[in-house]
Coordinates of C-alpha atoms and ligand atoms in Angstrom, one line a residue:
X1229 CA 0.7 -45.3 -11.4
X1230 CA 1.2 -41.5 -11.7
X1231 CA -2.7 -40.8 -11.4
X1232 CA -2.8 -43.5 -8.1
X1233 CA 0.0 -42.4 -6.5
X1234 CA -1.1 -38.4 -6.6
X1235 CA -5.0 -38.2 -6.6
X1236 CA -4.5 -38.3 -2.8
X1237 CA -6.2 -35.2 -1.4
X1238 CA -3.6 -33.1 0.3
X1239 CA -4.1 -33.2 3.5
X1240 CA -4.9 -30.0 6.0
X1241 CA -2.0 -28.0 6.4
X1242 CA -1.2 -27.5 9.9
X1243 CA 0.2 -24.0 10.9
X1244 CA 4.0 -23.8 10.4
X1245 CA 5.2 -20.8 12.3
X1246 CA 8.6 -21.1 10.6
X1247 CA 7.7 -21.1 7.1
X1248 CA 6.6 -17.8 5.7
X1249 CA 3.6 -19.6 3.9
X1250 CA 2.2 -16.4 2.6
X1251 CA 3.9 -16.1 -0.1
X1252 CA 3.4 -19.1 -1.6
X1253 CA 0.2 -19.9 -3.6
X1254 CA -1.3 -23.2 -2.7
X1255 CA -2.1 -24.7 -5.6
X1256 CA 1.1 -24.1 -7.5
X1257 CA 3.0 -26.3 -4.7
X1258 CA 5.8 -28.5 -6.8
X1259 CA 4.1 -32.1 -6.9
X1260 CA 8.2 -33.8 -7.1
X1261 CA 11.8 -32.2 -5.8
X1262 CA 14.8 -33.4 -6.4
X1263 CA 17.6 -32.4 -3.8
X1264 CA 21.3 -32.6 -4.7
X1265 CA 22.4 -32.1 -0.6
X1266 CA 25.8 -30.7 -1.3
X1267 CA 28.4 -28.7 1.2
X1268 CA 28.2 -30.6 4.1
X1269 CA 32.7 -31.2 3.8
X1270 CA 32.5 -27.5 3.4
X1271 CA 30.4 -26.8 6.3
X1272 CA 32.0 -29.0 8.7
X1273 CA 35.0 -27.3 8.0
X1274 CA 33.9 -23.9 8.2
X1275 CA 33.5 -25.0 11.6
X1276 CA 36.3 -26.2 12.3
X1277 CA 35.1 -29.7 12.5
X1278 CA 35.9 -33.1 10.5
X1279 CA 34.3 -33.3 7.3
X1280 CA 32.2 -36.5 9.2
X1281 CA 30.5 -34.6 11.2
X1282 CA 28.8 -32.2 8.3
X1283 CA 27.6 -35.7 6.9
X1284 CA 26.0 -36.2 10.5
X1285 CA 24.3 -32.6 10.6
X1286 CA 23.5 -32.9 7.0
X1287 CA 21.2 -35.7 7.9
X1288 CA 19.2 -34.0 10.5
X1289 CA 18.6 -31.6 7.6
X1290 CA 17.2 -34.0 6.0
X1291 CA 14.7 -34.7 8.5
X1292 CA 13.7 -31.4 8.8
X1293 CA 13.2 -30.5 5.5
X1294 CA 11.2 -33.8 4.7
X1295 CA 8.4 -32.8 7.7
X1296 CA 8.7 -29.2 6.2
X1297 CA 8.0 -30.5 2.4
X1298 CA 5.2 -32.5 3.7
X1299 CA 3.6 -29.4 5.6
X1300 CA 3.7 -27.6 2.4
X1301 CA 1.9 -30.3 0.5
X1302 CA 4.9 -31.4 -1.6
X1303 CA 4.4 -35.4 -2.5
X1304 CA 7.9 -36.6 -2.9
X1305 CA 11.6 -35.5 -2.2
X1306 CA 14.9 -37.4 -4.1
X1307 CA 16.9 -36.6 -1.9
X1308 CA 21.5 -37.3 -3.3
X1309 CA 22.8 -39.0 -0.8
X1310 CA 25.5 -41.0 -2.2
X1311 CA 26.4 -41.1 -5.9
X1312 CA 28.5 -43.4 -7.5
X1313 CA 31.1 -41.4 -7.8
X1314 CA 31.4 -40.8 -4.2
X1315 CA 33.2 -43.8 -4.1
X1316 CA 36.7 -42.3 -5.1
X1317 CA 36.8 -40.6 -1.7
X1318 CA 39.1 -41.5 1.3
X1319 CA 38.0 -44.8 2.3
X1320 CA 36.9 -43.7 5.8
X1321 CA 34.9 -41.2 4.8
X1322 CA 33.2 -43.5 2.8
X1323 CA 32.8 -45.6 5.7
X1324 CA 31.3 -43.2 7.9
X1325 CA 28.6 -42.3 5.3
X1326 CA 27.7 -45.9 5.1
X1327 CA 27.7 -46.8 9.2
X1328 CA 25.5 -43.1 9.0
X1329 CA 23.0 -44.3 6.4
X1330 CA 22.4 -47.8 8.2
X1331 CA 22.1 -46.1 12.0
X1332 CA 20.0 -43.7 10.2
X1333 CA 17.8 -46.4 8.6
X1334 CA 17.3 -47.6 12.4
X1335 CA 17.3 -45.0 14.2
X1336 CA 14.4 -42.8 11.5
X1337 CA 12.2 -45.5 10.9
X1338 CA 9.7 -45.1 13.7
X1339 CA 9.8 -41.0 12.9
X1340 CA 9.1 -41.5 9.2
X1341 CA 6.0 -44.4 10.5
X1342 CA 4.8 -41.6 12.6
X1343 CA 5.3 -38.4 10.3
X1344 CA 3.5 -41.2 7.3
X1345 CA 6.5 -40.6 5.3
X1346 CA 6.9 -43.6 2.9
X1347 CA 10.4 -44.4 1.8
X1348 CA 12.1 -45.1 -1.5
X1349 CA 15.6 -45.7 -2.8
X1350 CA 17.3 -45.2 -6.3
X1351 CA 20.8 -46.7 -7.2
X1352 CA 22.3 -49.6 -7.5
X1353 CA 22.7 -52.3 -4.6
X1354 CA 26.0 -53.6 -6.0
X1355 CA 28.8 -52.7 -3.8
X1356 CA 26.8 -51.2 -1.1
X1357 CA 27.7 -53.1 2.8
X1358 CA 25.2 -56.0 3.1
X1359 CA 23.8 -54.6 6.0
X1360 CA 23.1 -50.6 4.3
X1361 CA 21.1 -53.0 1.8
X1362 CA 19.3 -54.8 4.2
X1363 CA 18.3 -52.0 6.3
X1364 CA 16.8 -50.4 2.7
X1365 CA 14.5 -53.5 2.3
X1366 CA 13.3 -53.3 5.9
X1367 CA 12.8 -49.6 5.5
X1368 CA 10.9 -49.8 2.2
X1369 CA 8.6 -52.5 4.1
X1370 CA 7.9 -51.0 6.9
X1371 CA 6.9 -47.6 5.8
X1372 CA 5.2 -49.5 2.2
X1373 CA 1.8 -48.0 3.6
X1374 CA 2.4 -45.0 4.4
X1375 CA 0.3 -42.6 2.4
X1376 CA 2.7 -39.0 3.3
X1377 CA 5.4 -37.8 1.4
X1378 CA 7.7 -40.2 -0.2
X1379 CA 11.4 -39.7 0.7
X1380 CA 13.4 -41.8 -2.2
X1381 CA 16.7 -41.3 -1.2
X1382 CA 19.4 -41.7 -3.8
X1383 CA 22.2 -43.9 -3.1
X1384 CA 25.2 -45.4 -5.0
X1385 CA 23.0 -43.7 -7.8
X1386 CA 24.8 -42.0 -10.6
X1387 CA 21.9 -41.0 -14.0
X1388 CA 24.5 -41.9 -16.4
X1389 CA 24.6 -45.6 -14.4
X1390 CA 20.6 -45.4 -14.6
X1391 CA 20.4 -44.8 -18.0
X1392 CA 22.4 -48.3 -18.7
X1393 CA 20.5 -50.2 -16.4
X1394 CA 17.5 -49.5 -17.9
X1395 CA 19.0 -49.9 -21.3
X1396 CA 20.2 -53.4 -20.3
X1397 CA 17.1 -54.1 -18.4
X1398 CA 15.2 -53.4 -22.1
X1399 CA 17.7 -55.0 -24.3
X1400 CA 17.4 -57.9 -22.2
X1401 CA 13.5 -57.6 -23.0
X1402 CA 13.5 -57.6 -26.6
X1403 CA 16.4 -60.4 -26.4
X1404 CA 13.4 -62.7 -24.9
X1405 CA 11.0 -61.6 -27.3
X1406 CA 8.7 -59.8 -24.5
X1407 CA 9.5 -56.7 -26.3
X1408 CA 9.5 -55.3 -30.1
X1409 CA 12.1 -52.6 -30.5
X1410 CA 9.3 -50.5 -32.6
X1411 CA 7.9 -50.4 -28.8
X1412 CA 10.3 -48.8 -27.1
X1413 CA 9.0 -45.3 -26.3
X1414 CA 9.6 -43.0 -23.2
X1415 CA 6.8 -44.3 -21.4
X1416 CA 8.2 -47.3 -21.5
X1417 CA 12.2 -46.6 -21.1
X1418 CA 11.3 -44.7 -18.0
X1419 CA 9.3 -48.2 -16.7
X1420 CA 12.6 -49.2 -16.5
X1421 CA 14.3 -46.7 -14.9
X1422 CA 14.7 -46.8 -10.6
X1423 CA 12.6 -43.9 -10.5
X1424 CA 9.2 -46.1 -12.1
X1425 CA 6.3 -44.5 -10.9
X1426 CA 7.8 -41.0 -10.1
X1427 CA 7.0 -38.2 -12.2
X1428 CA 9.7 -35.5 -13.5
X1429 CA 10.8 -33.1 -10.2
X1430 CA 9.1 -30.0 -10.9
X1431 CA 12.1 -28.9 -9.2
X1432 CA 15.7 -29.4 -8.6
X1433 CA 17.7 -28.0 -6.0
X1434 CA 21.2 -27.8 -5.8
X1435 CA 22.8 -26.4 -2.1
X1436 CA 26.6 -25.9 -1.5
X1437 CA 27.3 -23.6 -4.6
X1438 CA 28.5 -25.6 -7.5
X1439 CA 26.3 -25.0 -10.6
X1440 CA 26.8 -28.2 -11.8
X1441 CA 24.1 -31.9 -12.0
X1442 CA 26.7 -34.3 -10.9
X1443 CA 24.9 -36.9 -12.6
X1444 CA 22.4 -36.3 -10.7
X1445 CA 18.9 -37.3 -12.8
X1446 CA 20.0 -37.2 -16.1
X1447 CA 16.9 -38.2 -18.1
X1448 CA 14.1 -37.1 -15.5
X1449 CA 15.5 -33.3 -15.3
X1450 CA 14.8 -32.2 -19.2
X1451 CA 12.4 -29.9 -17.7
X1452 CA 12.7 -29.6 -14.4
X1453 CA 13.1 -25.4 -13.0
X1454 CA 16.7 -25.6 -11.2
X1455 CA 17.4 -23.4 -8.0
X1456 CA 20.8 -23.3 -6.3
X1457 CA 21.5 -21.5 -3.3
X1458 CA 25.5 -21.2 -2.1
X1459 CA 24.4 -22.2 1.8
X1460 CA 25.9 -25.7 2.7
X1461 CA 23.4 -28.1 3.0
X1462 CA 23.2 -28.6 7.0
X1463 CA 22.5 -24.7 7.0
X1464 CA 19.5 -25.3 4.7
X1465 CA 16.3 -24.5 6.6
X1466 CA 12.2 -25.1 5.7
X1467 CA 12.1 -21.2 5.8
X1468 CA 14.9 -21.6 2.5
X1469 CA 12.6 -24.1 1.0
X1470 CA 9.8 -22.2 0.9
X1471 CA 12.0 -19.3 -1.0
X1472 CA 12.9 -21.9 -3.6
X1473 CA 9.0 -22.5 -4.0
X1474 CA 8.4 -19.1 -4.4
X1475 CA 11.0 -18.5 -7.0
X1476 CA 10.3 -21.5 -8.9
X1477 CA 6.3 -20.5 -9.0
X1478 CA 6.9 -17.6 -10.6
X1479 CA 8.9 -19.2 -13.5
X1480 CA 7.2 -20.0 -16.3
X1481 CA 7.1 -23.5 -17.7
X1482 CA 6.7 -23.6 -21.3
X1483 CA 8.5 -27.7 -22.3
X1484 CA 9.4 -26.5 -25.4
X1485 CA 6.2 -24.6 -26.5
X1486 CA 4.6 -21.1 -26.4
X1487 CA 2.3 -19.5 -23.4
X1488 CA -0.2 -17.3 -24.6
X1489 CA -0.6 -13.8 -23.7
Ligands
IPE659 C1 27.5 -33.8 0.0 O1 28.4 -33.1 0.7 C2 27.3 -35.2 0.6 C3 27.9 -36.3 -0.2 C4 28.4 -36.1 -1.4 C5 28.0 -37.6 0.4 P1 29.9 -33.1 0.3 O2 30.6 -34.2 1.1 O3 30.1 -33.3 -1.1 O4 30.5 -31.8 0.9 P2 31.4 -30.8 0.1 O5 30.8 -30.5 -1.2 O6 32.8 -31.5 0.0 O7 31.5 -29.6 0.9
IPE660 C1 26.9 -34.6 -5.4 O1 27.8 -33.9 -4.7 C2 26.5 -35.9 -4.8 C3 25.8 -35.8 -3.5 C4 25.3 -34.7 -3.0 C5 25.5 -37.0 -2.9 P1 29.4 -34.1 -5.0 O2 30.1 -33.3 -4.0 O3 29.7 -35.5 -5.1 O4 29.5 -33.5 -6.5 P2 30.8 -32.8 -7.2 O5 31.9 -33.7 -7.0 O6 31.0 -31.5 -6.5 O7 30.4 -32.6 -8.6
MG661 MG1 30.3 -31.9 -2.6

């Protein structure tokens, strides 16, 4: 699934005026990056505006930085939108971000069929509006062929809620006898988690400030390089992303083991 779904050749990169490209080498481009897209309450009021509408700007971010990402090559964004903690907020805030998400599930989809950006969720259905989870299956069909980047967009997702569906999911599995328990390995614990058929983010990005996961990814991190910047997420720019790419290319990835030098 892995091999399929990257073997693609990268496709020509066109010239993006606003992304200091230079200073990135090519072929050290992060294949995966996760996005926890925090701030946008901060930034809206920094403004002087309603929390609302840095939830509204925070989405055109998105946008921007998803055609930026593919530009540079990058394969897939997971991008936080809505975790499952989110919940415990005033009700009509949570409101607005739902009545955002399904406008934005309309209002995108011919954009993300024309940029070839092929769109995936992760998080649980359960308690979302009927209508937010109908507009997900239309959006996953629709853009199902697209061969871009793949925006999987994280909603009512929370890692710690992940890690128990897929633990049910396999329980349930040896229960029926489909599975021996001397079987389960991490190949196949993370067939059953929503992010199947991702790899690992190479990296993780947090905006907003807060050096904290926020159950963001909880088992596909363990080795992910982490950047945080303290600008608010509808500030975030492709010119920012590209400094993240930098930084995380001159890390040096070791997963436990030695580099020789
Ligand atoms: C992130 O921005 C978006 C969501 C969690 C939905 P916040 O709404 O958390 O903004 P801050 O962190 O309060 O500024
Ligand atoms: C993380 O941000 C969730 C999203 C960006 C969707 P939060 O604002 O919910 O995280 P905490 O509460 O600061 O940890
Ligand atoms: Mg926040």
């Amino acid at each position: 699934m892995f091999n399929t779904l990257f073997s693609k050749p990268v496709r020509p990169m066109p010239s993006v005026v606003e992304m200091d490209i230079q200073s990135l080498d090519m072929d050290k481009i992060p294949q995966h990056i996760a996005i926890i897209m925090d701030g946008n309450g901060r930034w809206a009021k920094a403004q002087g505006k309603v929390r609302t509408q840095g939830h509204k700007a925070g989405a055109e971010t998105l946008k921007t930085i998803v055609k930026a990402a593919d530009k540079l090559g990058i394969k897939a964004i997971t991008a936080y939108a809505f975790s499952t903690e989110n919940w415990k907020r005033p009700v009509t805030e949570v409101h607005f971000i739902m009545e955002l998400l399904s406008r934005y599930l309309t209002s995108e989809i011919q954009e993300f069929r024309e940029n070839n950006v092929q769109v995936r969720f992760m998080g649980s259905r359960e308690g979302l509006p009927d209508i937010v989870s109908r507009k997900m299956d239309h959006a996953i069909k629709e853009t199902e062929n697209d061969t871009g980047i793949i925006l999987n967009l994280a909603i009512n997702y929370g890692g710690q809620a992940e890690i128990l569906h897929a633990v049910r999911s396999i329980a349930r599995q040896v229960a029926d006898g489909t599975l021996n328990v001397e079987d389960i390995d991490a190949s196949v614990f993370e067939d059953n988690l929503y992010s199947k058929g991702l790899p690992s983010p190479d990296l993780m990005i947090r905006t907003g400030g807060d050096l904290r996961v926020s159950n963001f990814l909880l088992w596909q991190i363990a080795y992910s390089e982490i950047w945080t910047t303290p600008v608010f997420w509808p500030d975030f720019t492709p010119a920012m992303l590209v400094e993240a790419i930098r930084v995380y290319q001159k890390r040096e990835r070791r997963f436990g083991g030695l580099i020789q030098k």
